[in-house]
Amino acid sequence: MRKLETTDRRALLGHPSQVWTSGLARRLALVQRYIPLEGRRLLDVGCGVGIFLRRFLELSPAVCGIDIDPKSLREAVQVTPTVALAVAEHLPFRDAAFDVVFMHEVLEHVQDDRAALQEACRVLGPGGHLVVFCPNRFFPFETHGVFLGRRYIFGNAPLVNYLPDPLRRRLVPHARAYTAAGLRRLWRGLPVRVLVHTQVFPGFDKAAWRWGPAGRALRELQRLEGTPLRILGLSHFVILSRES
């Protein structure tokens, strides 16, 4: 991914979660449906201000986080001192240091997504789990904003993800979106097996806040996760199990 000539932090760093929402709580519950988190050694890659770190500490005392943004880490360190300034492609930890590596809407922003997955595998012990949430190419909206020339326009852009790759990359050079096949190619050859790979719909928290009952009604779309229409979900939800 090429470097951007912009000072807009939302484009450079994504839009890290600042508050705990029902949508984030739902995602954490989905993870716990498949793997235990209690008492495990947890690493949050791209921890931001520590939204998930705070929840992880309720489940385990052995929690660490890394992020590339010093400003976010100044807040995260108030949650736990075990955070570090680092990139996902070069984690400052020994081999097999963790039982769970968590990457929530981070993979799309790193310079080298394959290298980031390789590093996650390196720091996972045998039988550990890599949890990934990342953008789905078939979601009808691009949620990271778009560039028109050098002007960054923040917000949801409809149908951008359906454009051919070269045009989408011009509009959204700062964030990837993945097809299921593209993700499978990304982890091919790594020492992992797939425990879960599906798509999830949004939590619609902003819609509920703005529009009340009408916004909350959108959560009925989450029922589509049990149907083939889950392919239109906001994010991929993946759990990979580290093999020996």
PDB file of C-alpha atoms in Angstrom:
ATOM      1  CA  MET A   1       0.000   0.000   0.000  1.00  0.00           C
ATOM      2  CA  ARG A   2       1.499   3.324  -1.023  1.00  0.00           C
ATOM      3  CA  LYS A   3       2.111   6.106   1.479  1.00  0.00           C
ATOM      4  CA  LEU A   4      -0.438   8.906   1.444  1.00  0.00           C
ATOM      5  CA  GLU A   5       0.346  12.572   1.090  1.00  0.00           C
ATOM      6  CA  THR A   6      -2.261  13.778   3.536  1.00  0.00           C
ATOM      7  CA  THR A   7      -2.421  15.018   7.101  1.00  0.00           C
ATOM      8  CA  ASP A   8      -5.938  13.722   7.749  1.00  0.00           C
ATOM      9  CA  ARG A   9      -5.521  11.205  10.599  1.00  0.00           C
ATOM     10  CA  ARG A  10      -8.781   9.487   9.671  1.00  0.00           C
ATOM     11  CA  ALA A  11      -7.311   8.481   6.339  1.00  0.00           C
ATOM     12  CA  LEU A  12      -3.854   7.620   7.650  1.00  0.00           C
ATOM     13  CA  LEU A  13      -4.958   5.654  10.713  1.00  0.00           C
ATOM     14  CA  GLY A  14      -8.524   4.648  10.002  1.00  0.00           C
ATOM     15  CA  HIS A  15     -11.274   5.567  12.421  1.00  0.00           C
ATOM     16  CA  PRO A  16     -10.347   3.839  15.697  1.00  0.00           C
ATOM     17  CA  SER A  17     -13.196   3.134  18.084  1.00  0.00           C
ATOM     18  CA  GLN A  18     -13.414   5.765  20.800  1.00  0.00           C
ATOM     19  CA  VAL A  19     -16.375   4.353  22.718  1.00  0.00           C
ATOM     20  CA  TRP A  20     -17.700   0.902  23.501  1.00  0.00           C
ATOM     21  CA  THR A  21     -20.833   0.168  21.478  1.00  0.00           C
ATOM     22  CA  SER A  22     -23.340  -2.645  21.242  1.00  0.00           C
ATOM     23  CA  GLY A  23     -21.818  -3.501  17.873  1.00  0.00           C
ATOM     24  CA  LEU A  24     -18.374  -3.998  19.414  1.00  0.00           C
ATOM     25  CA  ALA A  25     -19.872  -5.957  22.299  1.00  0.00           C
ATOM     26  CA  ARG A  26     -21.603  -8.186  19.782  1.00  0.00           C
ATOM     27  CA  ARG A  27     -18.319  -8.838  17.991  1.00  0.00           C
ATOM     28  CA  LEU A  28     -16.585  -9.764  21.230  1.00  0.00           C
ATOM     29  CA  ALA A  29     -19.449 -12.132  22.048  1.00  0.00           C
ATOM     30  CA  LEU A  30     -19.086 -13.726  18.608  1.00  0.00           C
ATOM     31  CA  VAL A  31     -15.422 -14.404  19.288  1.00  0.00           C
ATOM     32  CA  GLN A  32     -16.210 -15.938  22.677  1.00  0.00           C
ATOM     33  CA  ARG A  33     -18.770 -18.205  21.042  1.00  0.00           C
ATOM     34  CA  TYR A  34     -15.891 -20.019  19.356  1.00  0.00           C
ATOM     35  CA  ILE A  35     -12.816 -19.648  21.563  1.00  0.00           C
ATOM     36  CA  PRO A  36     -12.196 -18.990  25.267  1.00  0.00           C
ATOM     37  CA  LEU A  37     -10.509 -15.736  26.224  1.00  0.00           C
ATOM     38  CA  GLU A  38     -10.467 -16.128  30.000  1.00  0.00           C
ATOM     39  CA  GLY A  39      -6.957 -16.346  31.390  1.00  0.00           C
ATOM     40  CA  ARG A  40      -5.277 -16.395  27.994  1.00  0.00           C
ATOM     41  CA  ARG A  41      -2.317 -14.310  26.854  1.00  0.00           C
ATOM     42  CA  LEU A  42      -3.905 -11.712  24.574  1.00  0.00           C
ATOM     43  CA  LEU A  43      -2.346  -9.313  22.067  1.00  0.00           C
ATOM     44  CA  ASP A  44      -4.426  -6.547  20.473  1.00  0.00           C
ATOM     45  CA  VAL A  45      -2.725  -5.474  17.231  1.00  0.00           C
ATOM     46  CA  GLY A  46      -3.844  -1.943  16.415  1.00  0.00           C
ATOM     47  CA  CYS A  47      -5.254  -1.364  19.878  1.00  0.00           C
ATOM     48  CA  GLY A  48      -6.005   2.335  19.339  1.00  0.00           C
ATOM     49  CA  VAL A  49      -7.042   4.031  22.563  1.00  0.00           C
ATOM     50  CA  GLY A  50      -7.628   0.693  24.293  1.00  0.00           C
ATOM     51  CA  ILE A  51     -11.334   0.062  23.799  1.00  0.00           C
ATOM     52  CA  PHE A  52     -10.888  -3.706  23.476  1.00  0.00           C
ATOM     53  CA  LEU A  53      -7.953  -3.794  25.896  1.00  0.00           C
ATOM     54  CA  ARG A  54     -10.263  -2.669  28.678  1.00  0.00           C
ATOM     55  CA  ARG A  55     -12.666  -5.540  27.964  1.00  0.00           C
ATOM     56  CA  PHE A  56      -9.874  -8.073  27.603  1.00  0.00           C
ATOM     57  CA  LEU A  57      -8.538  -7.115  31.035  1.00  0.00           C
ATOM     58  CA  GLU A  58     -11.874  -8.174  32.501  1.00  0.00           C
ATOM     59  CA  LEU A  59     -11.119 -11.651  31.153  1.00  0.00           C
ATOM     60  CA  SER A  60      -7.363 -12.009  31.629  1.00  0.00           C
ATOM     61  CA  PRO A  61      -4.488 -10.191  33.370  1.00  0.00           C
ATOM     62  CA  ALA A  62      -2.074 -11.049  30.537  1.00  0.00           C
ATOM     63  CA  VAL A  63      -3.035  -8.434  27.949  1.00  0.00           C
ATOM     64  CA  CYS A  64      -0.787  -6.422  25.615  1.00  0.00           C
ATOM     65  CA  GLY A  65      -1.424  -3.995  22.785  1.00  0.00           C
ATOM     66  CA  ILE A  66       0.491  -2.319  19.971  1.00  0.00           C
ATOM     67  CA  ASP A  67      -0.346   0.609  17.730  1.00  0.00           C
ATOM     68  CA  ILE A  68       1.441   2.935  15.314  1.00  0.00           C
ATOM     69  CA  ASP A  69      -0.158   6.102  16.690  1.00  0.00           C
ATOM     70  CA  PRO A  70       1.561   7.716  19.705  1.00  0.00           C
ATOM     71  CA  LYS A  71      -1.498   9.861  20.428  1.00  0.00           C
ATOM     72  CA  SER A  72      -3.751   6.820  20.748  1.00  0.00           C
ATOM     73  CA  LEU A  73      -1.195   5.009  22.886  1.00  0.00           C
ATOM     74  CA  ARG A  74      -1.123   7.892  25.366  1.00  0.00           C
ATOM     75  CA  GLU A  75      -4.732   6.992  26.090  1.00  0.00           C
ATOM     76  CA  ALA A  76      -4.245   3.228  25.870  1.00  0.00           C
ATOM     77  CA  VAL A  77      -1.494   3.316  28.497  1.00  0.00           C
ATOM     78  CA  GLN A  78      -4.113   4.590  30.955  1.00  0.00           C
ATOM     79  CA  VAL A  79      -5.896   1.266  30.428  1.00  0.00           C
ATOM     80  CA  THR A  80      -2.785  -0.907  30.759  1.00  0.00           C
ATOM     81  CA  PRO A  81       0.941  -0.103  30.770  1.00  0.00           C
ATOM     82  CA  THR A  82       1.640  -3.125  28.563  1.00  0.00           C
ATOM     83  CA  VAL A  83       1.292  -1.292  25.255  1.00  0.00           C
ATOM     84  CA  ALA A  84       3.989  -0.478  22.717  1.00  0.00           C
ATOM     85  CA  LEU A  85       4.571   1.655  19.654  1.00  0.00           C
ATOM     86  CA  ALA A  86       5.063  -0.868  16.854  1.00  0.00           C
ATOM     87  CA  VAL A  87       3.843  -1.972  13.442  1.00  0.00           C
ATOM     88  CA  ALA A  88       1.982  -5.198  12.775  1.00  0.00           C
ATOM     89  CA  GLU A  89       4.691  -6.414  10.405  1.00  0.00           C
ATOM     90  CA  HIS A  90       7.392  -6.274  13.123  1.00  0.00           C
ATOM     91  CA  LEU A  91       5.957  -7.237  16.503  1.00  0.00           C
ATOM     92  CA  PRO A  92       8.317  -6.642  19.455  1.00  0.00           C
ATOM     93  CA  PHE A  93       7.604  -9.995  21.094  1.00  0.00           C
ATOM     94  CA  ARG A  94       9.277 -13.389  21.249  1.00  0.00           C
ATOM     95  CA  ASP A  95       7.994 -16.415  19.375  1.00  0.00           C
ATOM     96  CA  ALA A  96       4.908 -18.134  20.843  1.00  0.00           C
ATOM     97  CA  ALA A  97       4.348 -15.324  23.360  1.00  0.00           C
ATOM     98  CA  PHE A  98       0.537 -15.271  23.055  1.00  0.00           C
ATOM     99  CA  ASP A  99      -2.499 -17.517  22.987  1.00  0.00           C
ATOM    100  CA  VAL A 100      -4.718 -15.067  21.092  1.00  0.00           C
ATOM    101  CA  VAL A 101      -3.823 -12.324  18.617  1.00  0.00           C
ATOM    102  CA  PHE A 102      -6.678  -9.930  17.881  1.00  0.00           C
ATOM    103  CA  MET A 103      -6.758  -7.715  14.776  1.00  0.00           C
ATOM    104  CA  HIS A 104      -9.930  -5.649  14.657  1.00  0.00           C
ATOM    105  CA  GLU A 105     -10.296  -3.650  11.421  1.00  0.00           C
ATOM    106  CA  VAL A 106      -6.524  -3.292  11.171  1.00  0.00           C
ATOM    107  CA  LEU A 107      -5.366  -5.589   8.370  1.00  0.00           C
ATOM    108  CA  GLU A 108      -6.718  -3.269   5.680  1.00  0.00           C
ATOM    109  CA  HIS A 109      -4.457  -0.426   6.846  1.00  0.00           C
ATOM    110  CA  VAL A 110      -1.045  -2.090   7.209  1.00  0.00           C
ATOM    111  CA  GLN A 111       1.641  -1.713   4.565  1.00  0.00           C
ATOM    112  CA  ASP A 112       2.057  -5.484   4.080  1.00  0.00           C
ATOM    113  CA  ASP A 113      -0.957  -7.557   5.081  1.00  0.00           C
ATOM    114  CA  ARG A 114       0.712 -10.909   4.378  1.00  0.00           C
ATOM    115  CA  ALA A 115       3.679  -9.981   6.586  1.00  0.00           C
ATOM    116  CA  ALA A 116       1.281  -8.893   9.340  1.00  0.00           C
ATOM    117  CA  LEU A 117      -0.372 -12.318   9.322  1.00  0.00           C
ATOM    118  CA  GLN A 118       3.023 -14.030   9.316  1.00  0.00           C
ATOM    119  CA  GLU A 119       4.075 -12.034  12.380  1.00  0.00           C
ATOM    120  CA  ALA A 120       0.817 -12.863  14.137  1.00  0.00           C
ATOM    121  CA  CYS A 121       1.501 -16.545  13.508  1.00  0.00           C
ATOM    122  CA  ARG A 122       5.046 -16.188  14.816  1.00  0.00           C
ATOM    123  CA  VAL A 123       3.983 -14.786  18.184  1.00  0.00           C
ATOM    124  CA  LEU A 124       1.170 -17.330  18.591  1.00  0.00           C
ATOM    125  CA  GLY A 125       1.838 -20.513  20.485  1.00  0.00           C
ATOM    126  CA  PRO A 126       0.709 -23.869  19.057  1.00  0.00           C
ATOM    127  CA  GLY A 127      -3.054 -24.135  19.343  1.00  0.00           C
ATOM    128  CA  GLY A 128      -3.367 -20.361  19.685  1.00  0.00           C
ATOM    129  CA  HIS A 129      -5.877 -18.327  17.736  1.00  0.00           C
ATOM    130  CA  LEU A 130      -5.683 -15.372  15.370  1.00  0.00           C
ATOM    131  CA  VAL A 131      -8.910 -13.346  15.291  1.00  0.00           C
ATOM    132  CA  VAL A 132      -9.426 -10.991  12.353  1.00  0.00           C
ATOM    133  CA  PHE A 133     -12.195  -8.569  11.477  1.00  0.00           C
ATOM    134  CA  CYS A 134     -11.612  -6.761   8.177  1.00  0.00           C
ATOM    135  CA  PRO A 135     -13.684  -5.020   5.473  1.00  0.00           C
ATOM    136  CA  ASN A 136     -15.790  -7.084   3.104  1.00  0.00           C
ATOM    137  CA  ARG A 137     -15.458  -6.104  -0.555  1.00  0.00           C
ATOM    138  CA  PHE A 138     -19.142  -6.891  -1.169  1.00  0.00           C
ATOM    139  CA  PHE A 139     -20.521  -4.521   1.479  1.00  0.00           C
ATOM    140  CA  PRO A 140     -22.446  -1.837  -0.460  1.00  0.00           C
ATOM    141  CA  PHE A 141     -20.644   1.082   1.237  1.00  0.00           C
ATOM    142  CA  GLU A 142     -16.987   2.017   1.541  1.00  0.00           C
ATOM    143  CA  THR A 143     -16.704   3.101   5.171  1.00  0.00           C
ATOM    144  CA  HIS A 144     -13.194   4.595   5.125  1.00  0.00           C
ATOM    145  CA  GLY A 145     -13.989   7.667   3.058  1.00  0.00           C
ATOM    146  CA  VAL A 146     -12.627   8.405  -0.418  1.00  0.00           C
ATOM    147  CA  PHE A 147     -10.074  10.628  -2.101  1.00  0.00           C
ATOM    148  CA  LEU A 148     -11.106  12.850  -4.982  1.00  0.00           C
ATOM    149  CA  GLY A 149      -7.723  14.003  -6.176  1.00  0.00           C
ATOM    150  CA  ARG A 150      -5.959  15.091  -2.982  1.00  0.00           C
ATOM    151  CA  ARG A 151      -9.176  15.942  -1.193  1.00  0.00           C
ATOM    152  CA  TYR A 152     -10.253  13.423   1.430  1.00  0.00           C
ATOM    153  CA  ILE A 153     -14.008  13.054   1.914  1.00  0.00           C
ATOM    154  CA  PHE A 154     -14.910  11.361   5.175  1.00  0.00           C
ATOM    155  CA  GLY A 155     -18.001   9.176   5.332  1.00  0.00           C
ATOM    156  CA  ASN A 156     -19.715   6.199   3.752  1.00  0.00           C
ATOM    157  CA  ALA A 157     -19.419   6.081  -0.041  1.00  0.00           C
ATOM    158  CA  PRO A 158     -21.958   3.849  -1.808  1.00  0.00           C
ATOM    159  CA  LEU A 159     -20.940   1.214  -4.363  1.00  0.00           C
ATOM    160  CA  VAL A 160     -17.231   2.115  -4.380  1.00  0.00           C
ATOM    161  CA  ASN A 161     -16.315  -1.450  -3.418  1.00  0.00           C
ATOM    162  CA  TYR A 162     -17.955  -2.742  -6.589  1.00  0.00           C
ATOM    163  CA  LEU A 163     -15.636  -0.772  -8.861  1.00  0.00           C
ATOM    164  CA  PRO A 164     -12.725  -2.456 -10.686  1.00  0.00           C
ATOM    165  CA  ASP A 165      -9.590  -2.735  -8.559  1.00  0.00           C
ATOM    166  CA  PRO A 166      -7.558   0.047 -10.249  1.00  0.00           C
ATOM    167  CA  LEU A 167     -10.356   2.591  -9.867  1.00  0.00           C
ATOM    168  CA  ARG A 168     -11.155   1.585  -6.303  1.00  0.00           C
ATOM    169  CA  ARG A 169      -7.483   1.932  -5.351  1.00  0.00           C
ATOM    170  CA  ARG A 170      -7.445   5.472  -6.748  1.00  0.00           C
ATOM    171  CA  LEU A 171     -10.450   6.418  -4.629  1.00  0.00           C
ATOM    172  CA  VAL A 172      -9.468   4.439  -1.532  1.00  0.00           C
ATOM    173  CA  PRO A 173      -5.659   4.153  -1.495  1.00  0.00           C
ATOM    174  CA  HIS A 174      -5.643   4.126   2.305  1.00  0.00           C
ATOM    175  CA  ALA A 175      -7.658   0.958   3.025  1.00  0.00           C
ATOM    176  CA  ARG A 176      -8.174  -2.417   1.436  1.00  0.00           C
ATOM    177  CA  ALA A 177     -11.391  -4.402   1.216  1.00  0.00           C
ATOM    178  CA  TYR A 178     -11.249  -8.163   0.876  1.00  0.00           C
ATOM    179  CA  THR A 179     -13.143 -10.892  -0.880  1.00  0.00           C
ATOM    180  CA  ALA A 180     -13.312 -14.278   0.823  1.00  0.00           C
ATOM    181  CA  ALA A 181     -11.079 -15.733  -1.878  1.00  0.00           C
ATOM    182  CA  GLY A 182      -8.584 -12.909  -1.446  1.00  0.00           C
ATOM    183  CA  LEU A 183      -8.298 -13.615   2.276  1.00  0.00           C
ATOM    184  CA  ARG A 184      -7.787 -17.321   1.664  1.00  0.00           C
ATOM    185  CA  ARG A 185      -4.923 -16.494  -0.682  1.00  0.00           C
ATOM    186  CA  LEU A 186      -3.465 -14.208   1.979  1.00  0.00           C
ATOM    187  CA  TRP A 187      -3.059 -16.918   4.607  1.00  0.00           C
ATOM    188  CA  ARG A 188      -2.292 -19.743   2.172  1.00  0.00           C
ATOM    189  CA  GLY A 189       0.884 -21.529   3.214  1.00  0.00           C
ATOM    190  CA  LEU A 190       0.836 -20.193   6.776  1.00  0.00           C
ATOM    191  CA  PRO A 191       0.754 -22.709   9.663  1.00  0.00           C
ATOM    192  CA  VAL A 192      -2.951 -22.210  10.356  1.00  0.00           C
ATOM    193  CA  ARG A 193      -6.289 -23.884   9.799  1.00  0.00           C
ATOM    194  CA  VAL A 194      -9.593 -22.059   9.485  1.00  0.00           C
ATOM    195  CA  LEU A 195     -11.872 -22.345  12.496  1.00  0.00           C
ATOM    196  CA  VAL A 196     -14.344 -19.643  11.415  1.00  0.00           C
ATOM    197  CA  HIS A 197     -14.743 -17.573   8.267  1.00  0.00           C
ATOM    198  CA  THR A 198     -17.997 -15.710   7.752  1.00  0.00           C
ATOM    199  CA  GLN A 199     -19.310 -12.176   7.333  1.00  0.00           C
ATOM    200  CA  VAL A 200     -21.048  -9.975   9.894  1.00  0.00           C
ATOM    201  CA  PHE A 201     -23.379  -7.012   9.554  1.00  0.00           C
ATOM    202  CA  PRO A 202     -22.957  -3.660  11.327  1.00  0.00           C
ATOM    203  CA  GLY A 203     -24.158  -2.958  14.840  1.00  0.00           C
ATOM    204  CA  PHE A 204     -26.090   0.072  13.507  1.00  0.00           C
ATOM    205  CA  ASP A 205     -25.295   2.015  16.679  1.00  0.00           C
ATOM    206  CA  LYS A 206     -25.128   5.388  14.910  1.00  0.00           C
ATOM    207  CA  ALA A 207     -28.426   4.722  13.155  1.00  0.00           C
ATOM    208  CA  ALA A 208     -30.049   3.797  16.459  1.00  0.00           C
ATOM    209  CA  TRP A 209     -28.700   6.970  18.069  1.00  0.00           C
ATOM    210  CA  ARG A 210     -29.874   9.212  15.227  1.00  0.00           C
ATOM    211  CA  TRP A 211     -33.202   7.636  14.343  1.00  0.00           C
ATOM    212  CA  GLY A 212     -34.285   5.795  17.473  1.00  0.00           C
ATOM    213  CA  PRO A 213     -36.581   2.793  16.896  1.00  0.00           C
ATOM    214  CA  ALA A 214     -36.297   3.116  13.119  1.00  0.00           C
ATOM    215  CA  GLY A 215     -32.516   2.906  13.353  1.00  0.00           C
ATOM    216  CA  ARG A 216     -32.631  -0.006  15.771  1.00  0.00           C
ATOM    217  CA  ALA A 217     -34.900  -1.840  13.342  1.00  0.00           C
ATOM    218  CA  LEU A 218     -31.951  -2.053  10.957  1.00  0.00           C
ATOM    219  CA  ARG A 219     -30.443  -4.592  13.337  1.00  0.00           C
ATOM    220  CA  GLU A 220     -32.911  -7.089  11.922  1.00  0.00           C
ATOM    221  CA  LEU A 221     -30.500  -7.257   8.984  1.00  0.00           C
ATOM    222  CA  GLN A 222     -28.156  -9.183  11.273  1.00  0.00           C
ATOM    223  CA  ARG A 223     -30.463 -12.159  10.770  1.00  0.00           C
ATOM    224  CA  LEU A 224     -29.052 -12.374   7.257  1.00  0.00           C
ATOM    225  CA  GLU A 225     -25.803 -13.652   8.750  1.00  0.00           C
ATOM    226  CA  GLY A 226     -27.435 -17.072   8.831  1.00  0.00           C
ATOM    227  CA  THR A 227     -28.237 -16.955   5.109  1.00  0.00           C
ATOM    228  CA  PRO A 228     -26.239 -16.733   1.867  1.00  0.00           C
ATOM    229  CA  LEU A 229     -26.887 -12.970   1.953  1.00  0.00           C
ATOM    230  CA  ARG A 230     -24.229 -12.684   4.644  1.00  0.00           C
ATOM    231  CA  ILE A 231     -21.916 -12.095   1.674  1.00  0.00           C
ATOM    232  CA  LEU A 232     -23.176  -8.479   1.835  1.00  0.00           C
ATOM    233  CA  GLY A 233     -22.015  -8.029   5.435  1.00  0.00           C
ATOM    234  CA  LEU A 234     -19.818  -5.191   6.616  1.00  0.00           C
ATOM    235  CA  SER A 235     -16.826  -7.253   7.699  1.00  0.00           C
ATOM    236  CA  HIS A 236     -15.212 -10.631   7.421  1.00  0.00           C
ATOM    237  CA  PHE A 237     -14.975 -12.456  10.745  1.00  0.00           C
ATOM    238  CA  VAL A 238     -12.136 -14.967  10.772  1.00  0.00           C
ATOM    239  CA  ILE A 239     -10.580 -17.174  13.431  1.00  0.00           C
ATOM    240  CA  LEU A 240      -7.457 -19.079  12.443  1.00  0.00           C
ATOM    241  CA  SER A 241      -5.996 -21.795  14.670  1.00  0.00           C
ATOM    242  CA  ARG A 242      -2.195 -21.949  14.889  1.00  0.00           C
ATOM    243  CA  GLU A 243      -0.830 -25.375  14.063  1.00  0.00           C
ATOM    244  CA  SER A 244       2.319 -26.870  15.556  1.00  0.00           C
TER     245      SER A 244
END
